[in-house]
């Protein structure tokens, strides 16, 4: 049913992804799909990595670790953004299309009043990609 | 296990190649406080955010509660800084120019910002438009006509000596009493001197320091990082907090005062064109409107907001420039351009001489003032330049931040100032000469064809330049107060954009508030000059280590 699952990852808050990671792995095992972990980073040094190359290495290591732990095929993709606070949604949408994913599993916060002004990443992605989207509440 | 480290479209580069990353245990964002305020998230550096925010509010209250005392204190501060330390400003600015020129020819110029394999984030057009819009856009609109005119008039007037033997005239150098042709050359040289190599060298130093320590050394994108070679890990403590707080302070007040003055000036222009009444109501509406547009731009981000507006503005400014050049005395203006450039080179040593100056009013009231002003703006402009310059080599960076903008300024000043001078000398039309500062541009355009259209373009340019200053400033302040993180929640930058507008309105409505705070902002130029000199040293050290690491 699914071949390629995209799972957007914020490496800074990877600890909050437990549910989504588990779910993606289960679906991947069930359908023999591959999981691609997608991370968006700024070109400036951040909390997780000192430069984009470093970020990309860490994300690849994260993907490898997940693949090993859960026995699934994993890949990773790093997107370097000029202004991640604003452009993350756009980058994720492009990545989902570009990777040819047919399912997006995505951790997202509970809806709140702020969503009327700034929709969460999950909502924006769901609104703009052709793939199925599974939003996982934390 | 495949690793698809591919970057997404938009010409965003695949990092990265070798660079010399500084090893430090500091984790970016470790001093940050994250949380939610109602529905909005925040991620701010403690204590930089709190102290700068509170200090700004305290200063605003001080100028409101005790306007006369505050005015007196800040004016005294301003006078003692620009008059007592003129030699220091002039000398330091010369050092920055020489330092930058040395970087171009030195082997370290080959170091690439972002690592040996990094490719530029932005193409030349977008990059250049943003450099310009942040750097001096608005000033060109107001001083393009007025400054050449001022120096020309004072030069023609000749020198005058007071009873105490000190010159009382405002002419540059030895003036050119009665000699109009010579006064044009001197006036143009003096103007270009203030808008040419020196200000751009100041910006280049700050921009280069921040870009180098952030992209190559892996330190957070904030002013304190450039001081790592000197303070080491102590930079993450109070010495660093203080540097960042001063930077936020200078940026916010610099922007707020500019926004306030800009509203006054835009109001005058609108009054001239459409008869819109001059007054506080119009100005408050203007500031609110400019802030609202800036807010939209800030929310659309660097690529969707600031970059787009900067490009639009550069296009408009270019059209206006070509128009004035073509409908005006084209050949005369082009000759003036070449002539001014030669005059600039000819007078440069004398104009930049820091000691033993006889033209005290000019060297203190104009040059020293300008240097302090550029320097107090440098954390903002430098940081913004750094943000968009990843992937350029040091040599390319310096050429494009120092030489090309200087040349464009020479051209701009020659065309706009030259047209007005031509009107005075050849046509005897003195409306531009006699008009107040904010109207000079419009009076000059008035006698050219299509005046109503060009004046409207002029107003739009003024307003959009304010928007680009306001939004890029908000991005910079947000980054500094988030400890160098550029991915802080969006409401935070919206907060700074609104705060800036609010401060501008409050100051505008208070008597003399803007004036006295402007004096204070300029006074922050003094500590920053020291900071910049230290930065030169840090850049040199950093570039040498970089070269060694690559080898």
XYZ file of C-alpha atoms in Angstrom:
689
model
C 0.000 0.000 0.000
C 2.878 2.357 0.838
C 6.379 2.393 -0.600
C 8.033 5.415 0.841
C 7.234 7.070 4.139
C 8.543 10.528 4.942
C 8.993 11.455 8.578
C 9.977 15.063 9.272
C 12.455 15.217 12.145
C 13.451 18.096 14.363
C 16.717 16.756 15.737
C 16.614 19.284 18.586
C 13.439 17.689 19.878
C 13.956 14.117 18.689
C 12.905 12.905 22.158
C 9.338 14.077 21.484
C 9.035 11.956 18.368
C 8.636 8.572 20.089
C 5.073 7.878 18.951
C 5.597 8.991 15.355
C 8.846 7.032 15.031
C 7.204 3.887 16.344
C 4.177 4.247 14.110
C 6.243 4.898 10.988
C 8.349 1.822 11.746
C 5.273 -0.369 12.199
C 3.769 0.814 8.939
C 7.097 0.380 7.163
C 7.424 -3.201 8.428
C 3.844 -4.021 7.525
C 4.027 -2.687 3.957
C 7.718 -3.215 3.321
C 8.164 0.524 2.858
C 11.233 2.614 3.356
C 11.312 5.485 5.867
C 13.061 8.684 4.913
C 13.826 11.057 7.796
C 13.736 14.641 6.600
C 15.373 17.430 8.622
C 15.413 21.159 7.950
C 18.385 23.137 9.233
C 19.567 26.718 9.007
C 22.880 27.478 7.346
C 24.070 28.994 10.636
C 25.319 27.014 13.635
C 22.508 25.653 15.771
C 21.940 23.634 18.910
C 22.356 20.252 17.223
C 25.074 20.927 14.695
C 27.769 23.471 13.975
C 27.231 23.535 10.211
C 24.925 21.964 7.627
C 27.369 19.143 6.890
C 27.474 18.279 10.561
C 23.665 18.325 10.716
C 23.405 16.109 7.714
C 25.839 13.591 9.250
C 23.870 13.515 12.468
C 20.598 13.009 10.684
C 22.124 10.178 8.653
C 23.388 8.599 11.882
C 19.920 9.001 13.390
C 18.382 7.267 10.376
C 20.910 4.458 10.539
C 20.253 3.961 14.217
C 16.495 3.849 13.677
C 16.907 1.383 10.831
C 19.107 -0.871 12.931
C 16.877 -0.669 16.018
C 13.607 -1.283 14.214
C 14.803 -3.479 11.391
C 13.554 -1.287 8.537
C 15.097 0.401 5.520
C 15.876 4.008 6.271
C 17.311 7.008 4.459
C 17.700 10.632 5.402
C 17.554 13.971 3.702
C 18.844 17.280 4.992
C 17.407 20.516 3.684
C 19.367 23.703 4.224
C 17.074 26.679 4.667
C 17.803 30.405 4.662
C 15.055 31.067 7.151
C 13.784 27.891 8.784
C 11.268 29.635 11.061
C 9.238 30.629 8.041
C 10.218 28.331 5.198
C 10.098 24.919 6.876
C 6.597 24.077 5.601
C 7.534 24.892 2.042
C 10.708 22.824 2.248
C 8.850 19.841 3.691
C 6.188 20.002 1.018
C 8.829 20.125 -1.715
C 10.754 17.256 -0.151
C 7.654 15.028 0.051
C 6.947 15.618 -3.628
C 10.581 15.346 -4.644
C 11.137 12.072 -2.802
C 7.988 10.615 -4.290
C 6.683 9.618 -0.879
C 3.177 8.190 -0.627
C 2.772 8.587 3.133
C 3.860 11.284 5.557
C 3.922 10.446 9.259
C 4.367 13.573 11.267
C 4.393 14.493 14.932
C 2.352 17.590 15.622
C 1.154 19.609 18.582
C -2.449 19.838 19.768
C -4.392 22.498 17.946
C -4.496 25.795 19.834
C -5.545 29.386 19.324
C -2.219 30.206 17.675
C -3.162 27.939 14.774
C -5.616 30.535 13.543
C -2.663 32.776 12.798
C 0.145 30.315 12.150
C -0.981 26.866 11.219
C 1.236 24.060 12.518
C 3.666 22.386 10.124
C 1.478 19.282 10.042
C -1.602 21.150 8.922
C 0.264 22.992 6.148
C 1.899 19.853 4.832
C -1.409 17.977 4.842
C -3.001 20.820 2.914
C -0.429 20.806 0.135
C 0.874 17.313 -0.628
C -0.711 14.547 -2.653
C 0.549 11.818 -0.325
C -1.503 10.516 2.598
C -0.654 12.286 5.832
C -0.838 10.805 9.321
C -0.574 13.492 11.997
C 0.447 12.090 15.347
C -0.540 14.136 18.387
C 1.939 14.200 21.217
C 21.457 2.468 4.233
C 21.639 5.282 1.785
C 22.344 8.789 2.736
C 20.674 11.198 0.407
C 22.317 14.320 1.668
C 20.810 16.346 -1.099
C 19.641 19.862 -0.575
C 16.311 21.082 -1.830
C 15.817 23.362 -4.841
C 16.249 27.125 -4.841
C 19.945 26.902 -5.470
C 20.532 26.299 -1.796
C 23.992 24.826 -1.635
C 25.102 21.421 -0.623
C 27.525 22.004 2.172
C 30.400 22.206 2.786
C 34.041 21.231 2.512
C 36.778 21.878 5.013
C 36.700 24.634 7.578
C 38.393 25.233 10.901
C 35.656 24.701 13.495
C 36.468 26.074 16.919
C 36.071 23.466 19.637
C 33.939 24.717 22.488
C 31.664 22.973 24.957
C 29.057 25.654 24.552
C 25.899 24.359 22.976
C 24.031 26.985 21.005
C 20.795 27.765 22.734
C 21.896 26.268 26.067
C 21.139 29.534 27.869
C 17.842 29.935 26.068
C 14.460 29.844 27.702
C 11.814 28.078 25.658
C 8.141 28.132 26.417
C 4.739 29.354 25.481
C 3.009 32.622 26.096
C -0.632 31.854 25.495
C -0.756 30.212 22.106
C 2.593 31.628 20.985
C 5.888 29.857 21.453
C 9.135 31.636 22.288
C 12.806 30.740 22.438
C 14.903 33.545 23.864
C 18.384 34.017 25.236
C 18.545 34.705 28.900
C 19.522 37.351 29.975
C 20.130 39.231 26.696
C 16.456 39.364 25.747
C 15.203 40.505 29.150
C 17.892 43.096 29.823
C 17.782 44.692 26.395
C 13.993 44.771 26.413
C 13.778 46.298 29.889
C 16.621 48.746 29.277
C 14.910 50.003 26.145
C 11.647 50.533 28.003
C 13.523 52.268 30.842
C 15.266 54.625 28.419
C 12.048 55.492 26.692
C 10.456 56.301 30.051
C 13.466 58.398 31.038
C 13.260 60.548 27.916
C 9.514 60.899 28.387
C 9.570 61.687 32.101
C 12.531 64.073 32.080
C 12.758 65.310 28.495
C 14.910 68.336 29.229
C 17.369 66.564 31.440
C 17.602 63.612 29.047
C 18.101 65.975 26.115
C 20.872 67.822 27.914
C 22.632 64.633 29.016
C 22.496 62.979 25.588
C 23.532 66.132 23.761
C 26.482 66.575 26.070
C 27.408 62.937 25.506
C 27.057 63.347 21.757
C 29.175 66.513 21.664
C 31.947 65.086 23.759
C 32.002 61.909 21.684
C 32.055 63.472 18.214
C 34.253 66.434 19.131
C 36.558 64.863 21.701
C 37.137 61.644 19.820
C 37.106 62.845 16.217
C 40.739 61.781 15.808
C 39.825 58.327 17.060
C 36.872 57.875 14.686
C 38.788 59.183 11.685
C 41.883 57.155 12.477
C 39.949 53.959 13.146
C 37.899 54.294 9.957
C 41.136 54.642 7.966
C 42.404 51.462 9.573
C 39.225 49.620 8.516
C 39.630 50.735 4.907
C 43.291 49.743 4.774
C 42.532 46.443 6.493
C 39.844 45.582 3.947
C 42.018 46.538 0.993
C 44.786 44.368 2.433
C 42.398 41.422 2.649
C 41.725 41.692 -1.066
C 45.378 41.293 -2.003
C 46.410 38.986 0.821
C 46.468 35.190 0.338
C 43.850 34.799 3.109
C 41.403 36.385 0.677
C 40.926 32.951 -0.850
C 39.249 31.588 2.298
C 35.621 30.793 1.582
C 32.884 31.661 4.049
C 31.130 28.405 4.918
C 33.987 26.025 4.079
C 36.093 25.313 1.010
C 33.254 23.739 -0.952
C 30.467 26.139 0.040
C 28.517 27.795 -2.759
C 26.775 31.176 -2.485
C 23.301 31.233 -0.932
C 22.155 34.108 -3.129
C 22.861 35.220 -6.676
C 24.565 38.557 -7.241
C 21.365 40.518 -7.850
C 19.520 39.442 -4.724
C 22.631 39.627 -2.590
C 23.590 43.044 -3.810
C 20.053 44.385 -3.454
C 19.927 43.268 0.164
C 23.379 44.682 0.964
C 22.280 48.016 -0.351
C 18.803 48.167 1.109
C 20.096 47.395 4.587
C 23.280 49.454 4.289
C 22.230 52.917 3.251
C 19.211 52.910 0.972
C 17.252 55.516 2.832
C 20.209 57.855 3.308
C 20.819 57.986 -0.420
C 17.287 59.264 -0.899
C 17.698 62.113 1.534
C 21.331 63.053 1.174
C 21.794 62.349 -2.535
C 20.726 65.861 -3.371
C 21.310 67.675 -0.137
C 24.839 66.750 0.804
C 26.678 67.697 -2.384
C 24.656 70.914 -2.247
C 25.665 71.705 1.339
C 29.358 71.127 0.741
C 29.225 73.071 -2.511
C 27.550 76.063 -0.855
C 29.909 76.121 2.106
C 32.934 75.721 -0.167
C 31.902 78.604 -2.413
C 31.400 80.660 0.723
C 35.085 80.344 1.515
C 36.692 80.185 4.925
C 35.890 82.353 7.912
C 37.875 82.531 11.109
C 36.357 83.385 14.483
C 37.898 85.577 17.165
C 39.557 82.620 18.827
C 41.380 81.749 15.594
C 39.206 78.664 14.983
C 37.382 78.384 11.684
C 33.655 79.048 11.905
C 32.709 77.971 8.382
C 31.504 74.458 7.561
C 33.514 74.032 4.358
C 35.669 70.946 3.851
C 39.463 71.386 3.878
C 40.593 74.782 2.588
C 37.246 75.600 0.895
C 37.135 77.151 -2.572
C 36.020 80.719 -2.010
C 34.198 82.018 -5.085
C 35.473 79.319 -7.418
C 32.358 77.366 -8.457
C 34.093 74.688 -10.517
C 36.524 73.954 -7.721
C 33.693 74.008 -5.157
C 31.804 71.363 -7.153
C 34.842 69.086 -7.131
C 35.480 69.623 -3.432
C 31.803 69.213 -2.535
C 31.495 65.980 -4.505
C 34.741 64.609 -3.064
C 33.587 65.376 0.478
C 30.198 63.747 -0.108
C 31.675 60.640 -1.671
C 34.145 60.470 1.182
C 31.222 60.112 3.612
C 29.364 57.535 1.481
C 32.215 55.656 -0.149
C 34.956 53.371 1.073
C 34.857 54.232 4.767
C 31.254 53.339 5.665
C 31.374 50.184 3.567
C 34.666 49.173 5.151
C 33.002 49.531 8.557
C 30.158 47.256 7.464
C 32.529 44.830 5.792
C 34.575 44.380 8.967
C 31.536 43.533 11.078
C 29.928 41.401 8.381
C 33.100 39.473 7.737
C 33.795 38.882 11.431
C 30.310 37.492 12.039
C 30.220 35.399 8.870
C 33.659 33.931 9.524
C 33.043 32.985 13.135
C 29.644 31.615 12.421
C 29.950 29.787 9.102
C 33.543 28.628 9.366
C 34.157 28.404 13.088
C 30.725 27.074 14.037
C 29.923 29.703 16.685
C 26.425 31.187 17.013
C 25.478 34.025 14.665
C 25.710 36.804 17.208
C 28.081 39.689 17.793
C 29.885 38.123 20.737
C 31.196 35.218 18.669
C 33.802 37.412 16.975
C 35.435 37.853 20.361
C 36.082 34.193 20.962
C 39.781 34.464 20.051
C 40.204 37.047 22.797
C 37.905 36.013 25.620
C 37.687 32.286 24.947
C 34.825 30.526 26.676
C 34.193 33.531 28.907
C 32.403 34.992 25.904
C 29.388 32.846 26.791
C 29.132 34.742 30.094
C 28.793 38.405 30.939
C 31.394 39.903 28.589
C 29.385 38.382 25.751
C 26.022 39.366 27.218
C 27.149 42.986 27.416
C 28.397 43.035 23.821
C 25.123 41.571 22.567
C 22.998 43.897 24.673
C 24.805 46.969 23.331
C 24.269 45.628 19.818
C 20.530 45.171 20.371
C 20.319 48.565 21.963
C 22.070 50.389 19.144
C 20.063 48.512 16.521
C 16.653 49.090 18.045
C 17.153 52.749 18.871
C 18.902 53.348 15.577
C 15.915 51.891 13.760
C 13.320 53.590 15.933
C 14.895 57.022 15.524
C 15.265 56.496 11.779
C 11.672 55.362 11.579
C 10.587 58.464 13.451
C 12.621 60.864 11.327
C 11.674 58.967 8.197
C 7.991 59.398 8.961
C 8.511 63.128 9.374
C 10.310 63.255 6.045
C 7.860 61.070 4.166
C 5.103 63.256 5.560
C 6.765 66.363 4.155
C 7.069 64.683 0.778
C 3.414 63.602 0.766
C 2.429 67.111 1.736
C 4.380 68.542 -1.170
C 2.864 66.083 -3.627
C -0.683 65.549 -2.463
C -1.239 68.231 0.149
C -1.618 65.637 2.910
C -1.457 67.621 6.165
C 1.781 67.638 8.129
C 1.294 66.620 11.745
C 1.535 64.007 14.404
C -1.570 62.166 13.228
C -0.207 61.626 9.729
C 3.174 60.610 11.129
C 1.688 58.092 13.531
C -0.371 56.639 10.684
C 2.760 56.486 8.508
C 4.808 54.691 11.163
C 1.950 52.266 11.792
C 1.590 51.584 8.077
C 5.330 51.114 7.570
C 5.418 48.803 10.595
C 2.449 46.838 9.284
C 4.116 46.297 5.918
C 7.364 45.400 7.678
C 5.412 42.916 9.783
C 4.047 41.171 6.711
C 7.526 41.107 5.223
C 9.027 39.719 8.437
C 6.389 36.989 8.598
C 7.124 36.036 5.006
C 10.738 35.480 5.956
C 14.086 36.338 4.474
C 13.466 35.009 0.973
C 9.777 35.822 0.638
C 9.879 39.245 2.309
C 13.144 41.139 2.720
C 14.728 39.819 -0.465
C 11.692 40.532 -2.636
C 11.283 44.067 -1.307
C 15.001 44.789 -1.648
C 14.956 43.687 -5.267
C 11.868 45.747 -6.059
C 13.499 48.749 -4.494
C 16.775 48.303 -6.260
C 14.896 48.083 -9.545
C 12.950 51.255 -8.824
C 16.042 53.124 -7.653
C 17.879 52.065 -10.789
C 15.035 53.271 -13.014
C 14.969 56.610 -11.221
C 18.741 56.926 -11.550
C 18.702 56.199 -15.279
C 15.770 58.549 -15.778
C 17.449 61.475 -14.024
C 20.665 60.745 -15.888
C 18.965 60.667 -19.301
C 16.586 63.611 -19.015
C 19.153 65.710 -17.178
C 22.422 67.013 -18.638
C 23.665 63.498 -19.432
C 27.127 64.304 -20.705
C 27.739 66.855 -17.970
C 26.702 64.304 -15.327
C 28.872 61.534 -16.730
C 31.838 63.879 -16.871
C 31.049 64.869 -13.311
C 31.032 61.194 -12.307
C 34.551 60.667 -13.644
C 35.682 64.002 -12.314
C 34.214 63.351 -8.856
C 35.927 60.013 -8.676
C 39.264 61.667 -9.455
C 38.552 64.468 -7.006
C 37.723 61.862 -4.343
C 41.049 60.115 -4.869
C 42.856 63.432 -4.930
C 41.324 64.740 -1.689
C 41.098 61.398 0.118
C 44.397 61.707 2.047
C 43.545 65.206 3.275
C 39.920 64.417 4.080
C 40.775 61.302 6.042
C 43.628 62.865 7.991
C 42.676 62.389 11.654
C 44.882 65.018 13.308
C 45.710 68.707 13.008
C 42.593 69.554 10.984
C 41.734 73.211 10.462
C 38.256 72.564 9.077
C 36.987 71.654 12.557
C 33.300 72.131 11.820
C 33.507 69.884 8.799
C 35.707 67.188 10.288
C 33.810 67.053 13.583
C 30.301 68.072 12.607
C 30.186 66.049 9.389
C 32.883 63.381 9.197
C 33.101 62.427 12.854
C 29.308 62.433 13.079
C 28.983 60.200 10.039
C 31.628 57.756 11.230
C 29.941 57.441 14.628
C 26.605 56.958 12.879
C 27.847 54.261 10.467
C 29.633 52.501 13.300
C 26.570 52.504 15.537
C 24.624 50.957 12.646
C 27.319 48.417 11.899
C 26.117 45.617 14.218
C 22.778 45.639 12.445
C 23.980 45.999 8.878
C 27.025 43.788 9.446
C 24.948 41.021 10.913
C 22.467 41.191 8.097
C 25.264 41.149 5.516
C 26.730 38.116 7.270
C 23.379 36.359 7.160
C 23.200 36.546 3.366
C 26.879 36.118 2.456
C 27.565 32.464 3.085
C 29.490 30.825 0.278
C 31.429 33.886 -0.880
C 35.212 33.964 -0.692
C 36.716 36.640 1.523
C 38.121 38.426 -1.516
C 34.792 38.379 -3.303
C 33.052 39.493 -0.115
C 35.313 42.502 0.359
C 35.206 43.527 -3.295
C 31.422 43.307 -3.356
C 30.788 44.915 0.029
C 33.473 47.586 -0.235
C 34.316 48.540 -3.803
C 31.093 48.031 -5.756
C 28.720 49.775 -3.311
C 31.209 52.648 -3.069
C 31.173 53.022 -6.840
C 27.386 52.907 -6.948
C 27.286 55.631 -4.292
C 29.635 57.786 -6.367
C 27.352 57.347 -9.356
C 24.211 58.062 -7.329
C 25.651 61.176 -5.697
C 27.012 62.419 -9.027
C 23.668 62.039 -10.775
C 21.341 63.352 -8.063
C 23.634 65.903 -6.466
C 25.040 66.783 -9.881
C 21.602 67.472 -11.356
C 20.786 69.828 -8.512
C 24.172 71.542 -8.780
C 23.699 71.912 -12.512
C 20.330 73.549 -11.900
C 21.922 76.082 -9.558
C 25.055 76.838 -11.569
C 23.714 76.745 -15.127
C 20.006 77.491 -14.796
C 19.937 79.665 -11.714
C 17.157 77.426 -10.320
C 17.710 77.454 -6.566
C 14.511 75.844 -5.222
C 16.376 72.634 -4.336
C 19.177 74.619 -2.743
C 16.776 76.613 -0.593
C 14.393 73.782 0.342
C 14.476 71.948 3.646
C 16.375 68.677 3.748
C 13.402 66.380 3.198
C 12.165 68.354 0.178
C 15.408 68.850 -1.743
C 15.010 65.657 -3.763
C 11.459 66.544 -4.764
C 12.366 70.123 -5.707
C 15.146 68.813 -7.901
C 12.778 66.335 -9.615
C 10.193 69.088 -9.949
C 11.848 70.760 -12.935
C 12.524 67.502 -14.771
C 9.855 65.950 -17.008
C 7.185 63.674 -15.500
C 7.762 65.222 -12.089
C 4.593 63.821 -10.547
C 5.536 60.260 -11.479
C 9.164 60.515 -10.438
C 8.251 62.181 -7.157
C 5.817 59.377 -6.455
C 8.549 56.832 -7.173
C 10.730 58.842 -4.792
C 8.147 58.561 -2.012
C 7.628 54.853 -2.647
C 11.388 54.324 -2.517
C 11.647 56.202 0.776
C 8.866 54.152 2.328
C 10.031 50.775 1.032
C 13.583 51.487 2.148
C 12.146 52.060 5.606
C 10.285 48.799 5.438
C 13.422 46.898 4.448
C 15.374 48.526 7.276
C 12.637 47.684 9.731
C 12.216 44.051 8.725
C 15.896 43.239 8.372
C 16.458 44.978 11.724
C 13.789 42.843 13.358
C 15.417 39.689 12.025
C 18.780 40.815 13.388
C 17.474 41.749 16.834
C 15.536 38.511 17.046
C 18.620 36.480 16.194
C 20.783 38.262 18.760
C 18.190 37.999 21.510
C 17.718 34.308 20.691
C 21.422 33.662 21.297
C 22.280 33.325 17.607
C 19.474 30.938 16.700
C 17.786 31.792 13.433
C 14.982 29.285 13.897
C 13.236 30.895 16.857
C 9.431 30.990 16.686
C 8.026 33.543 14.276
C 5.907 35.532 16.793
C 9.180 36.628 18.364
C 10.344 38.573 15.340
C 6.845 39.993 14.971
C 7.217 41.224 18.541
C 10.408 43.117 17.709
C 8.947 44.674 14.570
C 5.950 45.962 16.538
C 8.076 47.026 19.508
C 10.284 49.055 17.178
C 7.283 50.862 15.693
C 5.854 51.493 19.156
C 9.119 52.967 20.431
C 9.279 55.196 17.348
C 5.732 56.468 17.909
C 6.243 57.142 21.620
C 9.469 59.025 20.917
C 7.916 60.949 18.063
C 5.105 62.185 20.264
C 7.455 63.302 23.027
C 9.175 66.649 22.649
C 12.745 66.183 21.472
C 12.684 62.482 22.301
C 13.915 61.373 18.888
C 16.672 63.940 18.742
C 18.087 63.094 22.127
C 17.961 59.366 21.532
C 19.649 59.785 18.200
C 22.458 61.513 20.061
C 22.613 58.549 22.364
C 22.694 56.023 19.533
C 25.557 57.882 17.932
C 27.367 57.896 21.250
C 27.298 54.090 21.217
C 29.558 54.438 18.172
C 32.473 55.058 20.517
C 32.496 51.700 22.359
C 31.717 50.000 19.067
C 34.770 51.522 17.410
C 36.887 49.712 19.970
C 34.898 46.536 19.319
C 35.503 46.908 15.568
C 39.235 47.377 15.995
C 39.335 44.191 18.040
C 37.297 42.488 15.315
C 39.982 43.292 12.721
C 42.482 41.447 14.866
C 40.076 38.535 15.369
C 39.367 38.309 11.636
C 43.056 38.194 10.850
C 43.688 35.470 13.421
C 40.652 33.520 12.285
C 41.574 33.688 8.601
C 45.130 32.550 9.256
C 43.929 29.548 11.260
C 41.463 28.821 8.504
C 44.214 28.736 5.895
C 46.324 26.493 8.088
C 43.422 24.105 8.667
C 42.740 23.818 4.929
C 46.360 23.017 4.178
